[in-house]
Short mmCIF file of C-alpha atoms and ligand atoms in Angstrom, two decimals:
data_model
loop_
_atom_site.label_atom_id
_atom_site.label_comp_id
_atom_site.label_asym_id
_atom_site.label_seq_id
_atom_site.Cartn_x
_atom_site.Cartn_y
_atom_site.Cartn_z
CA UNK A 1 -99.06 33.61 131.17
CA UNK A 2 -97.68 30.97 128.87
CA UNK A 3 -93.94 30.47 129.22
CA UNK A 4 -91.69 30.14 126.22
CA UNK A 5 -91.76 26.36 126.14
CA UNK A 6 -95.37 25.71 127.13
CA UNK A 7 -97.97 23.86 125.13
CA UNK A 8 -101.49 24.25 123.88
CA UNK A 9 -103.98 21.45 124.47
CA UNK A 10 -105.99 20.90 121.34
CA UNK A 11 -109.36 19.17 121.62
CA UNK A 12 -108.21 17.26 124.72
CA UNK A 13 -106.75 14.64 122.38
CA UNK A 14 -103.19 15.67 121.79
CA UNK A 15 -101.01 18.54 122.67
CA UNK A 16 -99.69 20.61 119.85
CA UNK A 17 -96.48 22.43 120.39
CA UNK A 18 -96.75 26.07 119.53
CA UNK A 19 -94.26 27.93 117.48
CA UNK A 20 -92.20 30.27 119.58
CA UNK A 21 -92.63 33.79 118.42
CA UNK A 22 -89.78 36.15 119.15
CA UNK A 23 -91.66 37.53 122.12
CA UNK A 24 -92.13 34.05 123.56
CA UNK A 25 -88.59 32.84 123.03
CA UNK A 26 -87.05 35.43 125.21
CA UNK A 27 -84.81 37.82 123.37
CA UNK A 28 -83.03 38.25 126.68
CA UNK A 29 -81.67 34.74 126.54
CA UNK A 30 -77.97 34.64 125.91
CA UNK A 31 -76.45 32.65 123.09
CA UNK A 32 -75.87 29.34 124.87
CA UNK A 33 -79.40 29.30 126.26
CA UNK A 34 -80.88 29.92 122.82
CA UNK A 35 -78.71 27.11 121.44
CA UNK A 36 -80.13 24.62 123.95
CA UNK A 37 -83.77 25.75 124.23
CA UNK A 38 -84.46 27.83 121.12
CA UNK A 39 -87.22 26.65 118.81
CA UNK A 40 -88.30 23.69 120.96
CA UNK A 41 -91.70 22.19 120.17
CA UNK A 42 -92.88 19.33 122.36
CA UNK A 43 -95.40 16.63 121.48
CA UNK A 44 -98.03 15.19 123.85
CA UNK A 45 -95.29 13.06 125.46
CA UNK A 46 -93.34 16.10 126.61
CA UNK A 47 -90.07 14.55 125.53
CA UNK A 48 -86.77 16.08 126.66
CA UNK A 49 -84.83 15.52 123.47
CA UNK A 50 -86.41 17.04 120.38
CA UNK A 51 -88.66 14.57 118.54
CA UNK A 52 -87.82 13.49 115.03
CA UNK A 53 -91.05 13.92 113.09
CA UNK A 54 -90.03 11.47 110.41
CA UNK A 55 -93.14 12.02 108.34
CA UNK A 56 -93.60 13.47 104.88
CA UNK A 57 -97.22 14.45 105.50
CA UNK A 58 -99.76 15.57 108.11
CA UNK A 59 -103.36 14.45 108.67
CA UNK A 60 -106.13 17.05 108.45
CA UNK A 61 -109.06 16.96 110.86
CA UNK A 62 -111.46 17.78 108.04
CA UNK A 63 -111.65 18.65 104.37
CA UNK A 64 -112.32 22.22 105.40
CA UNK A 65 -109.12 22.30 107.44
CA UNK A 66 -107.11 20.93 104.50
CA UNK A 67 -108.58 23.59 102.24
CA UNK A 68 -107.82 26.34 104.72
CA UNK A 69 -104.26 25.14 105.24
CA UNK A 70 -103.51 25.06 101.50
CA UNK A 71 -104.94 28.57 101.25
CA UNK A 72 -102.70 29.82 104.04
CA UNK A 73 -100.78 27.64 106.47
CA UNK A 74 -100.19 29.17 109.88
CA UNK A 75 -96.67 29.25 111.27
CA UNK A 76 -97.11 25.93 113.08
CA UNK A 77 -99.32 24.19 110.53
CA UNK A 78 -97.68 21.73 108.21
CA UNK A 79 -98.74 20.27 104.88
CA UNK A 80 -95.85 18.32 103.40
CA UNK A 81 -92.25 17.92 104.50
CA UNK A 82 -90.88 19.49 101.33
CA UNK A 83 -92.63 22.69 102.52
CA UNK A 84 -91.88 22.32 106.21
CA UNK A 85 -91.82 19.87 109.12
CA UNK A 86 -91.84 20.36 112.90
CA UNK A 87 -88.30 19.04 113.45
CA UNK A 88 -87.01 21.18 110.60
CA UNK A 89 -88.91 24.19 111.99
CA UNK A 90 -87.21 23.68 115.38
CA UNK A 91 -83.83 23.82 113.67
CA UNK A 92 -84.83 26.90 111.64
CA UNK A 93 -86.03 28.77 114.73
CA UNK A 94 -82.95 27.84 116.76
CA UNK A 95 -80.42 28.91 114.12
CA UNK A 96 -82.38 32.12 113.40
CA UNK A 97 -82.27 32.92 117.13
CA UNK A 98 -78.51 32.40 117.15
CA UNK A 99 -77.88 34.50 114.05
CA UNK A 100 -80.36 37.17 115.11
CA UNK A 101 -82.43 37.02 111.92
CA UNK A 102 -86.22 36.98 111.78
CA UNK A 103 -86.40 33.65 110.01
CA UNK A 104 -84.54 30.80 108.33
CA UNK A 105 -85.13 28.12 105.70
CA UNK A 106 -83.29 24.81 106.11
CA UNK A 107 -81.98 23.07 103.01
CA UNK A 108 -80.67 19.67 101.97
CA UNK A 109 -77.06 20.88 101.71
CA UNK A 110 -74.99 24.04 101.79
CA UNK A 111 -75.12 24.21 98.02
CA UNK A 112 -78.92 23.88 98.03
CA UNK A 113 -78.86 26.97 100.27
CA UNK A 114 -76.47 28.95 98.04
CA UNK A 115 -78.17 28.05 94.77
CA UNK A 116 -81.65 28.41 96.29
CA UNK A 117 -81.01 31.80 97.85
CA UNK A 118 -79.53 33.20 94.65
CA UNK A 119 -81.92 31.64 92.16
CA UNK A 120 -84.95 32.66 94.21
CA UNK A 121 -83.80 36.30 94.13
CA UNK A 122 -82.56 36.68 90.57
CA UNK A 123 -84.09 36.81 87.13
CA UNK A 124 -82.84 37.29 83.55
CA UNK A 125 -81.28 40.71 83.10
CA UNK A 126 -80.11 41.00 86.70
CA UNK A 127 -76.46 41.57 87.55
CA UNK A 128 -74.43 39.95 90.35
CA UNK A 129 -71.06 41.04 91.67
CA UNK A 130 -69.17 38.28 93.49
CA UNK A 131 -65.77 37.79 95.05
CA UNK A 132 -63.58 35.56 92.91
CA UNK A 133 -62.17 33.47 95.76
CA UNK A 134 -65.13 31.12 96.15
CA UNK A 135 -65.87 27.51 96.96
CA UNK A 136 -65.79 25.65 93.62
CA UNK A 137 -69.48 24.77 93.61
CA UNK A 138 -70.46 28.39 94.37
CA UNK A 139 -68.37 29.45 91.39
CA UNK A 140 -70.17 26.86 89.25
CA UNK A 141 -73.59 28.20 90.28
CA UNK A 142 -72.56 31.75 89.45
CA UNK A 143 -70.59 31.16 86.25
CA UNK A 144 -72.29 28.13 84.72
CA UNK A 145 -75.88 28.12 86.02
CA UNK A 146 -77.05 31.69 86.59
CA UNK A 147 -75.47 32.97 83.37
CA UNK A 148 -77.37 30.29 81.44
CA UNK A 149 -80.58 31.98 82.53
CA UNK A 150 -79.53 35.48 81.58
CA UNK A 151 -78.00 36.69 84.84
CA UNK A 152 -74.78 38.62 84.34
CA UNK A 153 -71.97 37.93 86.80
CA UNK A 154 -68.90 40.09 87.47
CA UNK A 155 -66.11 38.58 89.59
CA UNK A 156 -63.88 40.86 91.63
CA UNK A 157 -61.00 40.55 94.07
CA UNK A 158 -63.10 40.52 97.23
CA UNK A 159 -60.52 42.28 99.38
CA UNK A 160 -60.23 45.24 96.94
CA UNK A 161 -63.06 47.66 97.72
CA UNK A 162 -62.31 49.72 94.60
CA UNK A 163 -63.09 46.67 92.47
CA UNK A 164 -66.44 46.22 94.27
CA UNK A 165 -67.19 49.91 93.70
CA UNK A 166 -66.24 49.80 90.01
CA UNK A 167 -68.31 46.67 89.36
CA UNK A 168 -71.60 47.94 90.83
CA UNK A 169 -74.29 49.00 88.34
CA UNK A 170 -77.85 50.24 88.63
CA UNK A 171 -79.07 46.72 87.68
CA UNK A 172 -76.85 44.98 90.28
CA UNK A 173 -79.18 42.96 92.48
CA UNK A 174 -76.79 40.91 94.59
CA UNK A 175 -73.30 41.17 96.05
CA UNK A 176 -72.12 37.66 96.97
CA UNK A 177 -69.01 36.54 98.82
CA UNK A 178 -67.55 34.18 101.40
CA UNK A 179 -66.77 36.25 104.48
CA UNK A 180 -63.53 34.29 104.86
CA UNK A 181 -62.32 32.69 101.67
CA UNK A 182 -61.42 29.06 101.15
CA UNK A 183 -58.62 28.00 101.34
CA UNK A 184 -56.40 31.08 101.70
CA UNK A 185 -58.45 32.71 104.50
CA UNK A 186 -58.80 36.19 103.05
CA UNK A 187 -61.27 38.22 105.07
CA UNK A 188 -63.86 40.34 103.28
CA UNK A 189 -64.91 43.61 104.90
CA UNK A 190 -68.64 42.91 105.22
CA UNK A 191 -69.60 46.43 106.36
CA UNK A 192 -67.68 48.13 103.56
CA UNK A 193 -69.01 45.85 100.82
CA UNK A 194 -72.53 46.22 102.22
CA UNK A 195 -72.29 50.00 102.05
CA UNK A 196 -71.11 49.85 98.43
CA UNK A 197 -73.81 47.33 97.46
CA UNK A 198 -76.62 49.10 99.28
CA UNK A 199 -75.74 52.36 97.53
CA UNK A 200 -77.02 50.82 94.25
CA UNK A 201 -79.87 48.97 95.95
CA UNK A 202 -78.22 45.53 95.79
CA UNK A 203 -78.69 42.88 98.49
CA UNK A 204 -75.69 41.43 100.29
CA UNK A 205 -75.61 37.63 100.41
CA UNK A 206 -72.85 36.16 102.56
CA UNK A 207 -71.65 32.55 102.54
CA UNK A 208 -70.53 32.60 106.15
CA UNK A 209 -69.24 29.05 106.66
CA UNK A 210 -65.67 29.90 107.66
CA UNK A 211 -66.84 32.62 110.08
CA UNK A 212 -69.20 30.09 111.70
CA UNK A 213 -72.57 31.03 113.27
CA UNK A 214 -70.78 31.29 116.62
CA UNK A 215 -68.59 34.22 115.61
CA UNK A 216 -70.87 35.79 113.01
CA UNK A 217 -71.83 39.45 113.21
CA UNK A 218 -72.78 39.51 109.54
CA UNK A 219 -76.25 40.91 110.14
CA UNK A 220 -75.03 43.81 112.29
CA UNK A 221 -72.40 44.57 109.66
CA UNK A 222 -75.02 44.96 106.94
CA UNK A 223 -75.50 41.52 105.36
CA UNK A 224 -79.07 40.96 104.15
CA UNK A 225 -78.87 37.20 103.71
CA UNK A 226 -76.57 34.80 105.56
CA UNK A 227 -75.95 31.25 104.37
CA UNK A 228 -74.35 28.28 106.10
CA UNK A 229 -73.43 24.82 105.03
CA UNK A 230 -74.68 23.05 108.17
CA UNK A 231 -72.50 20.11 107.08
CA UNK A 232 -69.58 21.95 108.64
CA UNK A 233 -69.58 23.40 112.19
CA UNK A 234 -73.33 23.06 112.83
CA UNK A 235 -73.23 19.28 112.57
CA UNK A 236 -69.62 19.39 113.68
CA UNK A 237 -69.29 15.64 113.75
CA UNK A 238 -69.21 14.80 110.07
CA UNK A 239 -72.54 12.99 109.86
CA UNK A 240 -74.97 14.76 107.59
CA UNK A 241 -75.27 17.25 104.74
CA UNK A 242 -77.39 20.32 105.36
CA UNK A 243 -77.67 24.03 104.82
CA UNK A 244 -79.63 27.06 105.89
CA UNK A 245 -80.62 30.45 104.46
CA UNK A 246 -81.21 33.23 107.01
CA UNK A 247 -82.84 36.61 106.51
CA UNK A 248 -85.93 38.70 107.10
CA UNK A 249 -89.31 36.98 107.37
CA UNK A 250 -90.44 38.65 104.14
CA UNK A 251 -87.42 37.32 102.27
CA UNK A 252 -87.48 33.81 103.77
CA UNK A 253 -91.23 33.21 103.55
CA UNK A 254 -91.95 35.45 100.54
CA UNK A 255 -88.97 34.75 98.27
CA UNK A 256 -87.05 31.67 99.45
CA UNK A 257 -89.82 29.38 100.68
CA UNK A 258 -91.96 29.49 97.50
CA UNK A 259 -88.89 28.68 95.40
CA UNK A 260 -87.47 25.98 97.70
CA UNK A 261 -90.73 24.22 98.42
CA UNK A 262 -91.47 23.74 94.73
CA UNK A 263 -87.93 22.90 93.59
CA UNK A 264 -87.24 20.30 96.27
CA UNK A 265 -84.20 21.36 98.26
CA UNK A 266 -85.74 20.84 101.71
CA UNK A 267 -83.81 19.47 104.68
CA UNK A 268 -84.90 16.04 105.90
CA UNK A 269 -86.36 15.83 109.43
CA UNK A 270 -83.65 13.38 110.47
CA UNK A 271 -80.94 15.79 109.33
CA UNK A 272 -82.69 18.63 111.14
CA UNK A 273 -82.55 16.61 114.35
CA UNK A 274 -78.80 16.03 113.91
CA UNK A 275 -78.31 19.75 113.29
CA UNK A 276 -80.44 20.69 116.34
CA UNK A 277 -78.23 18.50 118.49
CA UNK A 278 -75.18 20.05 116.85
CA UNK A 279 -76.38 23.53 117.75
CA UNK A 280 -76.62 22.61 121.44
CA UNK A 281 -72.84 22.24 121.62
CA UNK A 282 -71.68 24.47 118.76
CA UNK A 283 -70.55 27.36 120.93
CA UNK A 284 -68.45 25.14 123.18
CA UNK A 285 -66.95 23.28 120.24
CA UNK A 286 -66.18 26.20 117.98
CA UNK A 287 -64.74 28.35 120.78
CA UNK A 288 -62.42 25.48 121.74
CA UNK A 289 -61.46 24.81 118.13
CA UNK A 290 -60.66 28.49 117.55
CA UNK A 291 -58.58 28.67 120.74
CA UNK A 292 -56.59 25.63 119.62
CA UNK A 293 -56.20 27.07 116.12
CA UNK A 294 -54.60 30.21 117.53
CA UNK A 295 -52.21 28.19 119.70
CA UNK A 296 -51.20 26.03 116.73
CA UNK A 297 -50.77 29.01 114.39
CA UNK A 298 -48.54 30.73 116.93
CA UNK A 299 -46.49 27.60 117.56
CA UNK A 300 -45.98 27.01 113.82
CA UNK A 301 -45.37 30.63 112.80
CA UNK A 302 -41.58 30.49 112.51
CA UNK A 303 -41.16 26.86 111.53
CA UNK A 304 -38.34 26.54 108.98
CA UNK A 305 -40.26 24.04 106.81
CA UNK A 306 -43.16 26.49 106.40
CA UNK A 307 -43.06 29.49 104.07
CA UNK A 308 -46.47 30.79 105.25
CA UNK A 309 -48.80 30.29 108.17
CA UNK A 310 -52.16 31.90 107.48
CA UNK A 311 -54.55 32.32 110.39
CA UNK A 312 -56.92 35.34 110.49
CA UNK A 313 -56.55 35.67 114.26
CA UNK A 314 -52.75 35.61 114.24
CA UNK A 315 -50.79 38.81 114.85
CA UNK A 316 -49.08 38.42 111.43
CA UNK A 317 -52.31 38.21 109.42
CA UNK A 318 -52.71 41.46 107.44
CA UNK A 319 -56.43 41.52 108.23
CA UNK A 320 -56.28 40.61 111.90
CA UNK A 321 -57.94 43.87 112.99
CA UNK A 322 -60.75 43.39 110.49
CA UNK A 323 -61.12 39.75 111.57
CA UNK A 324 -61.48 40.69 115.21
CA UNK A 325 -63.93 43.48 114.34
CA UNK A 326 -66.10 41.00 112.42
CA UNK A 327 -65.67 37.99 114.71
CA UNK A 328 -64.62 37.42 118.31
CA UNK A 329 -61.84 35.04 117.32
CA UNK A 330 -59.91 33.99 114.24
CA UNK A 331 -61.99 30.93 113.40
CA UNK A 332 -61.17 27.25 113.21
CA UNK A 333 -59.20 27.09 109.95
CA UNK A 334 -55.47 27.47 109.30
CA UNK A 335 -53.63 27.41 105.97
CA UNK A 336 -49.99 26.32 105.90
CA UNK A 337 -47.58 26.55 103.00
CA UNK A 338 -44.77 24.04 102.88
CA UNK A 339 -41.57 25.67 101.67
CA UNK A 340 -40.70 22.50 99.73
CA UNK A 341 -43.79 22.67 97.46
CA UNK A 342 -46.07 19.76 96.61
CA UNK A 343 -43.55 17.02 97.36
CA UNK A 344 -42.96 18.34 100.85
CA UNK A 345 -46.69 18.89 101.33
CA UNK A 346 -47.47 15.28 100.38
CA UNK A 347 -44.71 13.93 102.65
CA UNK A 348 -46.12 16.06 105.46
CA UNK A 349 -49.71 14.91 104.89
CA UNK A 350 -48.69 11.26 104.65
CA UNK A 351 -46.73 11.47 107.90
CA UNK A 352 -49.62 12.78 110.02
CA UNK A 353 -50.91 10.26 112.54
CA UNK A 354 -53.83 11.99 114.29
CA UNK A 355 -54.93 14.61 111.79
CA UNK A 356 -56.87 12.89 109.04
CA UNK A 357 -56.73 13.52 105.31
CA UNK A 358 -60.18 14.45 104.09
CA UNK A 359 -62.03 17.48 102.76
CA UNK A 360 -64.76 18.32 105.27
CA UNK A 361 -64.19 21.06 107.83
CA UNK A 362 -65.58 22.19 111.15
CA UNK A 363 -65.47 18.59 112.40
CA UNK A 364 -64.53 17.36 115.88
CA UNK A 365 -61.74 15.50 114.10
CA UNK A 366 -58.91 17.65 112.77
CA UNK A 367 -58.90 17.36 108.98
CA UNK A 368 -56.26 18.38 106.49
CA UNK A 369 -56.57 18.93 102.74
CA UNK A 370 -54.26 19.69 99.83
CA UNK A 371 -56.48 22.12 97.87
CA UNK A 372 -54.39 22.31 94.68
CA UNK A 373 -54.84 18.59 93.94
CA UNK A 374 -58.29 18.02 95.47
CA UNK A 375 -60.94 20.67 96.19
CA UNK A 376 -59.43 23.16 93.73
CA UNK A 377 -57.93 20.63 91.30
CA UNK A 378 -59.99 21.75 88.33
CA UNK A 379 -59.04 25.43 88.52
CA UNK A 380 -56.63 26.51 85.75
CA UNK A 381 -53.05 26.96 86.99
CA UNK A 382 -53.16 30.73 86.49
CA UNK A 383 -56.32 30.97 88.58
CA UNK A 384 -54.77 28.86 91.36
CA UNK A 385 -51.71 31.09 91.35
CA UNK A 386 -53.92 34.19 91.44
CA UNK A 387 -55.83 32.83 94.44
CA UNK A 388 -52.64 31.80 96.25
CA UNK A 389 -53.41 28.07 95.99
CA UNK A 390 -49.78 27.07 95.61
CA UNK A 391 -48.48 23.47 95.36
CA UNK A 392 -47.20 23.66 98.94
CA UNK A 393 -50.46 24.92 100.48
CA UNK A 394 -52.46 22.73 102.87
CA UNK A 395 -55.69 23.63 104.68
CA UNK A 396 -56.16 22.49 108.25
CA UNK A 397 -59.54 22.35 109.98
CA UNK A 398 -58.78 22.29 113.69
CA UNK A 399 -60.78 19.78 115.70
CA UNK A 400 -61.44 19.02 119.33
CA UNK A 401 -58.41 16.86 120.13
CA UNK A 402 -55.99 17.87 122.87
CA UNK A 403 -53.93 20.66 121.37
CA UNK A 404 -50.67 19.19 122.70
CA UNK A 405 -51.30 16.05 120.67
CA UNK A 406 -52.18 18.05 117.56
CA UNK A 407 -49.05 20.15 117.87
CA UNK A 408 -46.87 17.08 118.41
CA UNK A 409 -48.44 15.46 115.34
CA UNK A 410 -47.84 18.53 113.17
CA UNK A 411 -44.26 18.87 114.41
CA UNK A 412 -43.31 15.24 113.80
CA UNK A 413 -44.88 15.35 110.33
CA UNK A 414 -43.06 18.58 109.50
CA UNK A 415 -39.80 16.87 110.48
CA UNK A 416 -40.51 14.31 107.78
CA UNK A 417 -41.61 16.84 105.14
C1 LIG B 501 -68.90 23.27 102.22
C2 LIG B 501 -69.19 24.61 101.70
C3 LIG B 501 -70.29 24.85 100.87
C4 LIG B 501 -71.21 23.76 100.40
O1 LIG B 501 -71.82 23.08 101.42
P1 LIG B 501 -72.37 21.56 101.26
O2 LIG B 501 -73.06 21.29 102.53
O3 LIG B 501 -71.17 20.70 101.01
O4 LIG B 501 -73.28 21.56 100.07
C5 LIG B 501 -70.51 26.15 100.44
N1 LIG B 501 -69.70 27.16 100.81
C6 LIG B 501 -68.63 26.96 101.61
C7 LIG B 501 -67.78 28.11 101.98
C8 LIG B 501 -68.34 25.69 102.09
O5 LIG B 501 -67.27 25.50 102.87
#
């Protein structure tokens, strides 16, 4: 019997890697094994590290084969890299195995995934209910793009289930939210929102970046579609932009793929290779980052210069129980509010020596951001206040440095705040 990673010899000329079906890629494998071996396709050279198939096209053996492939490409038959590519397919299979979905479509960025997933599903006359506390670009897609094409959007306070209930209508097609909001780390009850949405026949689309694929139980909790910006924890080393849409095979191949392959949001093979390598270590990295985040949140909790320390895994977080029910740990992000407002926040940021000022997250390097003046600068003041994005708030993405050094850096910078 063919093992999960074995190969088919084709015509004695080259060896074509075969796509791993679920039955081949053992479902019994545990997470870390799937992250290292999942989705592997090997060329005739039997390379150890996944090959980068840096090609936009594929040669057909005959005109008849080309015709047949355009009619219906098999799961391991490729036509053009905008439609699919072996390196990209390896990444898609590996992340789908991790998330536990039937299939995945890799995209050029996280926003290509969000806009692609939503646009592929929706048409004029449809209604979307979304949580208000969203990444700025997600808000733009909902409020400025989809509405232009006749989709109606209702924004609700994502933590208030009554608002979700009240907003649902018979024509509601999608409920959309970030499972943990940026930057104030509010946790949305995925199971409860899914029940409300499913009652009117709507699909649940979750932007799951802050939960990370390591801690995600979104599918078990009732999400229909899960989206990641791979730019964040999946790469984890700040190199490349990417994204991925995960769901059932019917949804991914029947709804997402036709839309994405014709509109051009595909992931490049080189990016897919970076993301494959990122997945090999993601569990180790994210577990360590989350452990450090908890230690830091606990150490900072009563600091006199801080008016708030927000960490979903901390005992003080109002949604700690929900967080732990939805994830194993509290994630890799912390929000801190300087009691002295923006001036104190800026002094604090400028005094940091290890933690860098930037706006990515999920990186090996700890990164800190002042949302009110950067990522959320364009929000009206009232909206910032409503979302808790105060002048003193900073968002910390905890990296892989030694936690004693991170704590010392935070403490010395707080002294100067
Ligand atoms: C970063 C991010 C995105 C967008 O991802 P890109 O890869 O930057 O396009 C979407 N949603 C959330 C929650 C994010 O953090």
